Amino acid sequence: MADEATPEINNLNIEDKVPQTKSTGQIVTPFDVSGGVDESGKLLPVDYDKLVQQFGASPLTPTILERFEKVTGHRPHRFMRRGIVFSHRDLTKILDLHEKGKPFYLYTGRGPSSDSMHVGHTVPFEFTKWLQDVFDVPLVIMMTDDEKYMHSAKIEIEDAKRYTKANAKDIIAVGFDMKKTFIFSDFDFVGGAFYENICRLAKRITINQIRGTFGFNDSNNIGEFHFCAIQSATAFATSFPQIFGTDFKKVSSIPCLIPCAIDQDPYFRQCREHAEKMKYKKPSLIHSVFLPALQGPGSKMSASVDSSAIFMNDTPNKIKNKINKFAFSGGQETAELHRELGGNSKVDVPFQYLTFFLEDDEELERIRAAYEKGEMMTGEMKQRCIAELQTYVTAFQERRAKVTDEVVAEYMRPRPLEWKGNPNPVVAEKK
Ligand code: TRP
């Protein structure tokens, strides 16, 4: 976290330029997420529509979802149907490639900052696993232990490395296919072709660009400035000769799709700005929102605040107590009033969590309608949410228990991957 930063989401040299709009006090950078506060000091929810506009990304429209379904033959994931995965950059380029059976890969990552991940962290990974199944393409997962060391006064190198191993187990438990997945720690993997790409980028990114994009100032350490080149270099296929081979010209033309929470977009704006000058393809992105903290919209779950989040190692009982005790409710003051006026599902945290984790659209809609009409009470809503989260976390813990140190080592070993891509590509007509 950059303590003395003065964030401004603006950068004159960037092509994916951030238009000059009036600021609302909303701040979203990789190091700071806040919807801002109103005049009375109340936390405001993050305004995602405004953010997409400010960042210059594109909303995930019904037209794109239709095309996604047509090209992949899969109904869009519930996150896409419900606005949880809500915006993108150049997703259509990836769909065009997939349609033709041309290569691309998936890239996502995690900044390991604690021993256990929370449910909010698993959202982009759940989605990435689904994309890996749908597209049948290689996936690289970057563990930015160097980033966390550089950005935190408290985290030592040994801590960051320990978190990497522990978090890699959590990530593997999401269910990634080992044959198609390479997980790496920056501390271990920087070097060779990857380091060459880091340098190619570092040479092009100026202090000015970083300052503007990340809100850094002269008191940030130089490692924080440099790290942008490291996170971005993973978006180039030539960084992974063991996966894609060493035919530099051919491999240069393989782009990636990056599923990530929207706060990571600033890194990749930098990357996209420079990619073509380096004779690489710009990465495409697909963005998700944050899972709100138990305390309500306007905040996000924090790995360092136990009461803000459901952790993937919480017991069923702990989950129950946290939801009952801390989850912000959109219900009315009294049961009588609630029956009369109904609850507000838009701010109700248990209902928000159900939109993330309950697969069945019709059931979700029944719950929403009953709650808003005052037929369903706050207690019942919490009950439903507790049951769903307990099922999700318990299933995760069962898979996690099977992930041994040897399994982690295999996922993290640089090696060739196996994938098939689109089994029925549309072959371009020969003229
Ligand atoms: N910086 C991210 C974090 O702190 C980790 C990360 C690296 C990442 N590369 C990524 C996240 C690509 C999403 C996509 O968590």
PDB file of N, CA, C and O in Angstrom, residues 242-309:
ATOM      1  N   GLN A 242       9.343 -22.393 -22.413  1.00  0.00           N
ATOM      2  CA  GLN A 242       9.075 -23.808 -22.113  1.00  0.00           C
ATOM      3  C   GLN A 242       7.640 -24.189 -22.459  1.00  0.00           C
ATOM      4  O   GLN A 242       7.340 -25.363 -22.645  1.00  0.00           O
ATOM      5  N   ILE A 243       6.750 -23.193 -22.558  1.00  0.00           N
ATOM      6  CA  ILE A 243       5.353 -23.485 -22.921  1.00  0.00           C
ATOM      7  C   ILE A 243       5.132 -23.292 -24.423  1.00  0.00           C
ATOM      8  O   ILE A 243       4.517 -24.122 -25.083  1.00  0.00           O
ATOM      9  N   PHE A 244       5.657 -22.175 -24.949  1.00  0.00           N
ATOM     10  CA  PHE A 244       5.315 -21.808 -26.322  1.00  0.00           C
ATOM     11  C   PHE A 244       6.437 -22.048 -27.331  1.00  0.00           C
ATOM     12  O   PHE A 244       6.251 -21.863 -28.524  1.00  0.00           O
ATOM     13  N   GLY A 245       7.614 -22.436 -26.854  1.00  0.00           N
ATOM     14  CA  GLY A 245       8.722 -22.678 -27.766  1.00  0.00           C
ATOM     15  C   GLY A 245       9.566 -21.431 -27.978  1.00  0.00           C
ATOM     16  O   GLY A 245       9.325 -20.387 -27.369  1.00  0.00           O
ATOM     17  N   THR A 246      10.557 -21.539 -28.858  1.00  0.00           N
ATOM     18  CA  THR A 246      11.539 -20.461 -28.997  1.00  0.00           C
ATOM     19  C   THR A 246      11.515 -19.783 -30.366  1.00  0.00           C
ATOM     20  O   THR A 246      12.402 -19.008 -30.697  1.00  0.00           O
ATOM     21  N   ASP A 247      10.511 -20.087 -31.180  1.00  0.00           N
ATOM     22  CA  ASP A 247      10.379 -19.395 -32.466  1.00  0.00           C
ATOM     23  C   ASP A 247       9.847 -17.987 -32.174  1.00  0.00           C
ATOM     24  O   ASP A 247       8.632 -17.752 -32.132  1.00  0.00           O
ATOM     25  N   PHE A 248      10.784 -17.068 -31.945  1.00  0.00           N
ATOM     26  CA  PHE A 248      10.432 -15.764 -31.389  1.00  0.00           C
ATOM     27  C   PHE A 248       9.350 -15.039 -32.187  1.00  0.00           C
ATOM     28  O   PHE A 248       8.404 -14.492 -31.643  1.00  0.00           O
ATOM     29  N   LYS A 249       9.506 -15.086 -33.514  1.00  0.00           N
ATOM     30  CA  LYS A 249       8.570 -14.340 -34.364  1.00  0.00           C
ATOM     31  C   LYS A 249       7.154 -14.907 -34.218  1.00  0.00           C
ATOM     32  O   LYS A 249       6.170 -14.178 -34.072  1.00  0.00           O
ATOM     33  N   LYS A 250       7.076 -16.230 -34.256  1.00  0.00           N
ATOM     34  CA  LYS A 250       5.760 -16.880 -34.147  1.00  0.00           C
ATOM     35  C   LYS A 250       5.142 -16.634 -32.758  1.00  0.00           C
ATOM     36  O   LYS A 250       3.976 -16.258 -32.638  1.00  0.00           O
ATOM     37  N   VAL A 251       5.966 -16.822 -31.743  1.00  0.00           N
ATOM     38  CA  VAL A 251       5.452 -16.720 -30.368  1.00  0.00           C
ATOM     39  C   VAL A 251       5.055 -15.275 -30.028  1.00  0.00           C
ATOM     40  O   VAL A 251       4.119 -15.034 -29.261  1.00  0.00           O
ATOM     41  N   SER A 252       5.744 -14.299 -30.662  1.00  0.00           N
ATOM     42  CA  SER A 252       5.419 -12.883 -30.417  1.00  0.00           C
ATOM     43  C   SER A 252       3.982 -12.567 -30.760  1.00  0.00           C
ATOM     44  O   SER A 252       3.411 -11.601 -30.249  1.00  0.00           O
ATOM     45  N   SER A 253       3.401 -13.339 -31.655  1.00  0.00           N
ATOM     46  CA  SER A 253       2.051 -12.982 -32.114  1.00  0.00           C
ATOM     47  C   SER A 253       0.959 -13.665 -31.292  1.00  0.00           C
ATOM     48  O   SER A 253      -0.209 -13.551 -31.605  1.00  0.00           O
ATOM     49  N   ILE A 254       1.353 -14.384 -30.222  1.00  0.00           N
ATOM     50  CA  ILE A 254       0.340 -15.037 -29.383  1.00  0.00           C
ATOM     51  C   ILE A 254      -0.086 -14.085 -28.255  1.00  0.00           C
ATOM     52  O   ILE A 254       0.729 -13.754 -27.387  1.00  0.00           O
ATOM     53  N   PRO A 255      -1.325 -13.636 -28.263  1.00  0.00           N
ATOM     54  CA  PRO A 255      -1.753 -12.713 -27.209  1.00  0.00           C
ATOM     55  C   PRO A 255      -2.300 -13.464 -25.997  1.00  0.00           C
ATOM     56  O   PRO A 255      -2.441 -14.692 -26.028  1.00  0.00           O
ATOM     57  N   CYS A 256      -2.604 -12.734 -24.928  1.00  0.00           N
ATOM     58  CA  CYS A 256      -3.247 -13.381 -23.783  1.00  0.00           C
ATOM     59  C   CYS A 256      -4.523 -12.660 -23.411  1.00  0.00           C
ATOM     60  O   CYS A 256      -4.750 -11.517 -23.816  1.00  0.00           O
ATOM     61  N   LEU A 257      -5.348 -13.374 -22.668  1.00  0.00           N
ATOM     62  CA  LEU A 257      -6.556 -12.794 -22.076  1.00  0.00           C
ATOM     63  C   LEU A 257      -6.331 -12.812 -20.569  1.00  0.00           C
ATOM     64  O   LEU A 257      -5.987 -13.858 -20.008  1.00  0.00           O
ATOM     65  N   ILE A 258      -6.512 -11.655 -19.947  1.00  0.00           N
ATOM     66  CA  ILE A 258      -6.246 -11.533 -18.504  1.00  0.00           C
ATOM     67  C   ILE A 258      -7.547 -11.342 -17.734  1.00  0.00           C
ATOM     68  O   ILE A 258      -8.146 -10.276 -17.808  1.00  0.00           O
ATOM     69  N   PRO A 259      -8.014 -12.378 -17.038  1.00  0.00           N
ATOM     70  CA  PRO A 259      -9.144 -12.161 -16.130  1.00  0.00           C
ATOM     71  C   PRO A 259      -8.601 -11.563 -14.833  1.00  0.00           C
ATOM     72  O   PRO A 259      -7.682 -12.120 -14.258  1.00  0.00           O
ATOM     73  N   CYS A 260      -9.150 -10.466 -14.392  1.00  0.00           N
ATOM     74  CA  CYS A 260      -8.657  -9.840 -13.155  1.00  0.00           C
ATOM     75  C   CYS A 260      -9.723  -8.950 -12.544  1.00  0.00           C
ATOM     76  O   CYS A 260     -10.664  -8.544 -13.216  1.00  0.00           O
ATOM     77  N   ALA A 261      -9.555  -8.628 -11.263  1.00  0.00           N
ATOM     78  CA  ALA A 261     -10.412  -7.618 -10.650  1.00  0.00           C
ATOM     79  C   ALA A 261     -10.019  -6.273 -11.259  1.00  0.00           C
ATOM     80  O   ALA A 261      -8.854  -6.068 -11.636  1.00  0.00           O
ATOM     81  N   ILE A 262     -10.977  -5.368 -11.342  1.00  0.00           N
ATOM     82  CA  ILE A 262     -10.777  -4.114 -12.079  1.00  0.00           C
ATOM     83  C   ILE A 262      -9.603  -3.285 -11.544  1.00  0.00           C
ATOM     84  O   ILE A 262      -9.004  -2.520 -12.282  1.00  0.00           O
ATOM     85  N   ASP A 263      -9.214  -3.472 -10.279  1.00  0.00           N
ATOM     86  CA  ASP A 263      -8.122  -2.649  -9.731  1.00  0.00           C
ATOM     87  C   ASP A 263      -6.779  -2.941 -10.399  1.00  0.00           C
ATOM     88  O   ASP A 263      -5.841  -2.155 -10.275  1.00  0.00           O
ATOM     89  N   GLN A 264      -6.666  -4.089 -11.103  1.00  0.00           N
ATOM     90  CA  GLN A 264      -5.400  -4.424 -11.762  1.00  0.00           C
ATOM     91  C   GLN A 264      -5.264  -3.785 -13.148  1.00  0.00           C
ATOM     92  O   GLN A 264      -4.216  -3.869 -13.783  1.00  0.00           O
ATOM     93  N   ASP A 265      -6.346  -3.160 -13.608  1.00  0.00           N
ATOM     94  CA  ASP A 265      -6.337  -2.585 -14.955  1.00  0.00           C
ATOM     95  C   ASP A 265      -5.185  -1.593 -15.194  1.00  0.00           C
ATOM     96  O   ASP A 265      -4.607  -1.597 -16.279  1.00  0.00           O
ATOM     97  N   PRO A 266      -4.834  -0.748 -14.215  1.00  0.00           N
ATOM     98  CA  PRO A 266      -3.758   0.219 -14.479  1.00  0.00           C
ATOM     99  C   PRO A 266      -2.448  -0.416 -14.955  1.00  0.00           C
ATOM    100  O   PRO A 266      -1.770   0.140 -15.823  1.00  0.00           O
ATOM    101  N   TYR A 267      -2.085  -1.590 -14.420  1.00  0.00           N
ATOM    102  CA  TYR A 267      -0.878  -2.263 -14.902  1.00  0.00           C
ATOM    103  C   TYR A 267      -0.961  -2.521 -16.399  1.00  0.00           C
ATOM    104  O   TYR A 267      -0.013  -2.322 -17.148  1.00  0.00           O
ATOM    105  N   PHE A 268      -2.137  -3.018 -16.782  1.00  0.00           N
ATOM    106  CA  PHE A 268      -2.232  -3.499 -18.160  1.00  0.00           C
ATOM    107  C   PHE A 268      -2.515  -2.372 -19.148  1.00  0.00           C
ATOM    108  O   PHE A 268      -2.296  -2.534 -20.338  1.00  0.00           O
ATOM    109  N   ARG A 269      -2.946  -1.221 -18.641  1.00  0.00           N
ATOM    110  CA  ARG A 269      -3.010  -0.048 -19.519  1.00  0.00           C
ATOM    111  C   ARG A 269      -1.597   0.295 -19.956  1.00  0.00           C
ATOM    112  O   ARG A 269      -1.340   0.608 -21.111  1.00  0.00           O
ATOM    113  N   GLN A 270      -0.662   0.228 -19.007  1.00  0.00           N
ATOM    114  CA  GLN A 270       0.749   0.476 -19.338  1.00  0.00           C
ATOM    115  C   GLN A 270       1.236  -0.546 -20.357  1.00  0.00           C
ATOM    116  O   GLN A 270       1.876  -0.216 -21.345  1.00  0.00           O
ATOM    117  N   CYS A 271       0.933  -1.805 -20.094  1.00  0.00           N
ATOM    118  CA  CYS A 271       1.390  -2.876 -20.962  1.00  0.00           C
ATOM    119  C   CYS A 271       0.840  -2.695 -22.380  1.00  0.00           C
ATOM    120  O   CYS A 271       1.561  -2.817 -23.368  1.00  0.00           O
ATOM    121  N   ARG A 272      -0.454  -2.379 -22.476  1.00  0.00           N
ATOM    122  CA  ARG A 272      -1.082  -2.221 -23.786  1.00  0.00           C
ATOM    123  C   ARG A 272      -0.507  -1.018 -24.532  1.00  0.00           C
ATOM    124  O   ARG A 272      -0.411  -1.023 -25.759  1.00  0.00           O
ATOM    125  N   GLU A 273      -0.138  -0.006 -23.781  1.00  0.00           N
ATOM    126  CA  GLU A 273       0.439   1.185 -24.400  1.00  0.00           C
ATOM    127  C   GLU A 273       1.729   0.853 -25.167  1.00  0.00           C
ATOM    128  O   GLU A 273       2.009   1.407 -26.216  1.00  0.00           O
ATOM    129  N   HIS A 274       2.519  -0.068 -24.624  1.00  0.00           N
ATOM    130  CA  HIS A 274       3.843  -0.311 -25.201  1.00  0.00           C
ATOM    131  C   HIS A 274       3.938  -1.574 -26.061  1.00  0.00           C
ATOM    132  O   HIS A 274       4.897  -1.727 -26.806  1.00  0.00           O
ATOM    133  N   ALA A 275       2.939  -2.464 -25.940  1.00  0.00           N
ATOM    134  CA  ALA A 275       3.064  -3.800 -26.555  1.00  0.00           C
ATOM    135  C   ALA A 275       3.387  -3.738 -28.052  1.00  0.00           C
ATOM    136  O   ALA A 275       4.329  -4.389 -28.512  1.00  0.00           O
ATOM    137  N   GLU A 276       2.644  -2.946 -28.797  1.00  0.00           N
ATOM    138  CA  GLU A 276       2.817  -3.002 -30.251  1.00  0.00           C
ATOM    139  C   GLU A 276       4.152  -2.422 -30.702  1.00  0.00           C
ATOM    140  O   GLU A 276       4.733  -2.901 -31.670  1.00  0.00           O
ATOM    141  N   LYS A 277       4.643  -1.432 -29.949  1.00  0.00           N
ATOM    142  CA  LYS A 277       5.963  -0.888 -30.270  1.00  0.00           C
ATOM    143  C   LYS A 277       7.049  -1.946 -30.054  1.00  0.00           C
ATOM    144  O   LYS A 277       8.138  -1.879 -30.596  1.00  0.00           O
ATOM    145  N   MET A 278       6.736  -2.920 -29.201  1.00  0.00           N
ATOM    146  CA  MET A 278       7.683  -4.008 -28.952  1.00  0.00           C
ATOM    147  C   MET A 278       7.430  -5.175 -29.900  1.00  0.00           C
ATOM    148  O   MET A 278       7.993  -6.258 -29.718  1.00  0.00           O
ATOM    149  N   LYS A 279       6.542  -4.979 -30.884  1.00  0.00           N
ATOM    150  CA  LYS A 279       6.166  -6.010 -31.854  1.00  0.00           C
ATOM    151  C   LYS A 279       5.449  -7.195 -31.194  1.00  0.00           C
ATOM    152  O   LYS A 279       5.550  -8.339 -31.634  1.00  0.00           O
ATOM    153  N   TYR A 280       4.765  -6.908 -30.087  1.00  0.00           N
ATOM    154  CA  TYR A 280       3.922  -7.903 -29.433  1.00  0.00           C
ATOM    155  C   TYR A 280       2.461  -7.507 -29.603  1.00  0.00           C
ATOM    156  O   TYR A 280       2.160  -6.379 -29.999  1.00  0.00           O
ATOM    157  N   LYS A 281       1.561  -8.447 -29.274  1.00  0.00           N
ATOM    158  CA  LYS A 281       0.138  -8.121 -29.278  1.00  0.00           C
ATOM    159  C   LYS A 281      -0.246  -7.508 -27.940  1.00  0.00           C
ATOM    160  O   LYS A 281       0.291  -7.886 -26.895  1.00  0.00           O
ATOM    161  N   LYS A 282      -1.219  -6.601 -27.985  1.00  0.00           N
ATOM    162  CA  LYS A 282      -1.747  -6.068 -26.726  1.00  0.00           C
ATOM    163  C   LYS A 282      -2.512  -7.167 -26.005  1.00  0.00           C
ATOM    164  O   LYS A 282      -3.258  -7.904 -26.654  1.00  0.00           O
ATOM    165  N   PRO A 283      -2.386  -7.270 -24.687  1.00  0.00           N
ATOM    166  CA  PRO A 283      -3.219  -8.239 -23.980  1.00  0.00           C
ATOM    167  C   PRO A 283      -4.684  -7.788 -23.971  1.00  0.00           C
ATOM    168  O   PRO A 283      -4.964  -6.590 -23.970  1.00  0.00           O
ATOM    169  N   SER A 284      -5.600  -8.753 -23.978  1.00  0.00           N
ATOM    170  CA  SER A 284      -7.019  -8.459 -23.761  1.00  0.00           C
ATOM    171  C   SER A 284      -7.312  -8.668 -22.280  1.00  0.00           C
ATOM    172  O   SER A 284      -6.607  -9.416 -21.601  1.00  0.00           O
ATOM    173  N   LEU A 285      -8.365  -7.993 -21.809  1.00  0.00           N
ATOM    174  CA  LEU A 285      -8.702  -8.119 -20.381  1.00  0.00           C
ATOM    175  C   LEU A 285     -10.181  -8.385 -20.180  1.00  0.00           C
ATOM    176  O   LEU A 285     -10.988  -7.995 -21.027  1.00  0.00           O
ATOM    177  N   ILE A 286     -10.503  -9.042 -19.089  1.00  0.00           N
ATOM    178  CA  ILE A 286     -11.900  -9.166 -18.683  1.00  0.00           C
ATOM    179  C   ILE A 286     -11.954  -8.943 -17.168  1.00  0.00           C
ATOM    180  O   ILE A 286     -11.238  -9.599 -16.416  1.00  0.00           O
ATOM    181  N   HIS A 287     -12.747  -7.941 -16.762  1.00  0.00           N
ATOM    182  CA  HIS A 287     -12.685  -7.422 -15.387  1.00  0.00           C
ATOM    183  C   HIS A 287     -13.835  -7.890 -14.502  1.00  0.00           C
ATOM    184  O   HIS A 287     -14.984  -7.899 -14.943  1.00  0.00           O
ATOM    185  N   SER A 288     -13.504  -8.153 -13.234  1.00  0.00           N
ATOM    186  CA  SER A 288     -14.577  -8.434 -12.279  1.00  0.00           C
ATOM    187  C   SER A 288     -14.667  -7.345 -11.213  1.00  0.00           C
ATOM    188  O   SER A 288     -13.708  -6.603 -10.986  1.00  0.00           O
ATOM    189  N   VAL A 289     -15.843  -7.275 -10.562  1.00  0.00           N
ATOM    190  CA  VAL A 289     -16.039  -6.350  -9.438  1.00  0.00           C
ATOM    191  C   VAL A 289     -15.451  -7.006  -8.185  1.00  0.00           C
ATOM    192  O   VAL A 289     -15.019  -8.149  -8.209  1.00  0.00           O
ATOM    193  N   PHE A 290     -15.467  -6.289  -7.067  1.00  0.00           N
ATOM    194  CA  PHE A 290     -14.998  -6.853  -5.794  1.00  0.00           C
ATOM    195  C   PHE A 290     -16.171  -7.443  -5.035  1.00  0.00           C
ATOM    196  O   PHE A 290     -17.270  -6.911  -5.085  1.00  0.00           O
ATOM    197  N   LEU A 291     -15.896  -8.517  -4.323  1.00  0.00           N
ATOM    198  CA  LEU A 291     -16.893  -9.039  -3.399  1.00  0.00           C
ATOM    199  C   LEU A 291     -16.920  -8.070  -2.218  1.00  0.00           C
ATOM    200  O   LEU A 291     -15.880  -7.810  -1.620  1.00  0.00           O
ATOM    201  N   PRO A 292     -18.114  -7.490  -1.892  1.00  0.00           N
ATOM    202  CA  PRO A 292     -18.109  -6.511  -0.798  1.00  0.00           C
ATOM    203  C   PRO A 292     -17.718  -7.150   0.539  1.00  0.00           C
ATOM    204  O   PRO A 292     -17.941  -8.335   0.767  1.00  0.00           O
ATOM    205  N   ALA A 293     -17.137  -6.345   1.426  1.00  0.00           N
ATOM    206  CA  ALA A 293     -16.818  -6.812   2.782  1.00  0.00           C
ATOM    207  C   ALA A 293     -18.123  -7.083   3.518  1.00  0.00           C
ATOM    208  O   ALA A 293     -19.183  -6.597   3.111  1.00  0.00           O
ATOM    209  N   LEU A 294     -18.051  -7.844   4.602  1.00  0.00           N
ATOM    210  CA  LEU A 294     -19.249  -8.120   5.392  1.00  0.00           C
ATOM    211  C   LEU A 294     -19.927  -6.814   5.820  1.00  0.00           C
ATOM    212  O   LEU A 294     -21.147  -6.739   5.926  1.00  0.00           O
ATOM    213  N   GLN A 295     -19.127  -5.785   6.013  1.00  0.00           N
ATOM    214  CA  GLN A 295     -19.662  -4.508   6.503  1.00  0.00           C
ATOM    215  C   GLN A 295     -20.474  -3.752   5.455  1.00  0.00           C
ATOM    216  O   GLN A 295     -21.107  -2.754   5.772  1.00  0.00           O
ATOM    217  N   GLY A 296     -20.440  -4.197   4.203  1.00  0.00           N
ATOM    218  CA  GLY A 296     -21.350  -3.589   3.238  1.00  0.00           C
ATOM    219  C   GLY A 296     -20.690  -3.050   1.996  1.00  0.00           C
ATOM    220  O   GLY A 296     -19.465  -3.035   1.882  1.00  0.00           O
ATOM    221  N   PRO A 297     -21.525  -2.612   1.030  1.00  0.00           N
ATOM    222  CA  PRO A 297     -20.993  -2.077  -0.214  1.00  0.00           C
ATOM    223  C   PRO A 297     -20.157  -0.834   0.100  1.00  0.00           C
ATOM    224  O   PRO A 297     -20.421  -0.151   1.073  1.00  0.00           O
ATOM    225  N   GLY A 298     -19.168  -0.569  -0.704  1.00  0.00           N
ATOM    226  CA  GLY A 298     -18.331   0.602  -0.447  1.00  0.00           C
ATOM    227  C   GLY A 298     -17.015   0.181   0.172  1.00  0.00           C
ATOM    228  O   GLY A 298     -16.120   0.975   0.401  1.00  0.00           O
ATOM    229  N   SER A 299     -16.895  -1.108   0.469  1.00  0.00           N
ATOM    230  CA  SER A 299     -15.645  -1.599   1.026  1.00  0.00           C
ATOM    231  C   SER A 299     -15.360  -2.922   0.333  1.00  0.00           C
ATOM    232  O   SER A 299     -16.259  -3.503  -0.260  1.00  0.00           O
ATOM    233  N   LYS A 300     -14.104  -3.385   0.385  1.00  0.00           N
ATOM    234  CA  LYS A 300     -13.866  -4.725  -0.143  1.00  0.00           C
ATOM    235  C   LYS A 300     -13.229  -5.586   0.938  1.00  0.00           C
ATOM    236  O   LYS A 300     -12.636  -5.061   1.879  1.00  0.00           O
ATOM    237  N   MET A 301     -13.368  -6.887   0.794  1.00  0.00           N
ATOM    238  CA  MET A 301     -12.822  -7.780   1.808  1.00  0.00           C
ATOM    239  C   MET A 301     -11.329  -7.545   1.956  1.00  0.00           C
ATOM    240  O   MET A 301     -10.626  -7.354   0.967  1.00  0.00           O
ATOM    241  N   SER A 302     -10.852  -7.564   3.202  1.00  0.00           N
ATOM    242  CA  SER A 302      -9.437  -7.339   3.417  1.00  0.00           C
ATOM    243  C   SER A 302      -8.812  -8.554   4.086  1.00  0.00           C
ATOM    244  O   SER A 302      -9.340  -9.078   5.067  1.00  0.00           O
ATOM    245  N   ALA A 303      -7.666  -8.971   3.542  1.00  0.00           N
ATOM    246  CA  ALA A 303      -6.987 -10.158   4.083  1.00  0.00           C
ATOM    247  C   ALA A 303      -6.491  -9.896   5.502  1.00  0.00           C
ATOM    248  O   ALA A 303      -6.288 -10.818   6.277  1.00  0.00           O
ATOM    249  N   SER A 304      -6.318  -8.616   5.858  1.00  0.00           N
ATOM    250  CA  SER A 304      -5.757  -8.334   7.177  1.00  0.00           C
ATOM    251  C   SER A 304      -6.822  -7.983   8.230  1.00  0.00           C
ATOM    252  O   SER A 304      -6.503  -7.732   9.375  1.00  0.00           O
ATOM    253  N   VAL A 305      -8.104  -7.953   7.835  1.00  0.00           N
ATOM    254  CA  VAL A 305      -9.168  -7.668   8.805  1.00  0.00           C
ATOM    255  C   VAL A 305     -10.088  -8.882   8.873  1.00  0.00           C
ATOM    256  O   VAL A 305     -10.927  -9.092   7.991  1.00  0.00           O
ATOM    257  N   ASP A 306      -9.925  -9.694   9.933  1.00  0.00           N
ATOM    258  CA  ASP A 306     -10.627 -10.969  10.012  1.00  0.00           C
ATOM    259  C   ASP A 306     -12.143 -10.797   9.905  1.00  0.00           C
ATOM    260  O   ASP A 306     -12.819 -11.573   9.238  1.00  0.00           O
ATOM    261  N   SER A 307     -12.685  -9.764  10.546  1.00  0.00           N
ATOM    262  CA  SER A 307     -14.141  -9.615  10.572  1.00  0.00           C
ATOM    263  C   SER A 307     -14.705  -9.059   9.267  1.00  0.00           C
ATOM    264  O   SER A 307     -15.905  -8.935   9.114  1.00  0.00           O
ATOM    265  N   SER A 308     -13.832  -8.712   8.301  1.00  0.00           N
ATOM    266  CA  SER A 308     -14.341  -8.148   7.047  1.00  0.00           C
ATOM    267  C   SER A 308     -14.654  -9.235   6.029  1.00  0.00           C
ATOM    268  O   SER A 308     -15.331  -8.990   5.046  1.00  0.00           O
ATOM    269  N   ALA A 309     -14.133 -10.451   6.268  1.00  0.00           N
ATOM    270  CA  ALA A 309     -14.148 -11.445   5.192  1.00  0.00           C
ATOM    271  C   ALA A 309     -14.452 -12.851   5.697  1.00  0.00           C
ATOM    272  O   ALA A 309     -14.235 -13.158   6.872  1.00  0.00           O
TER     273      ALA A 309
END
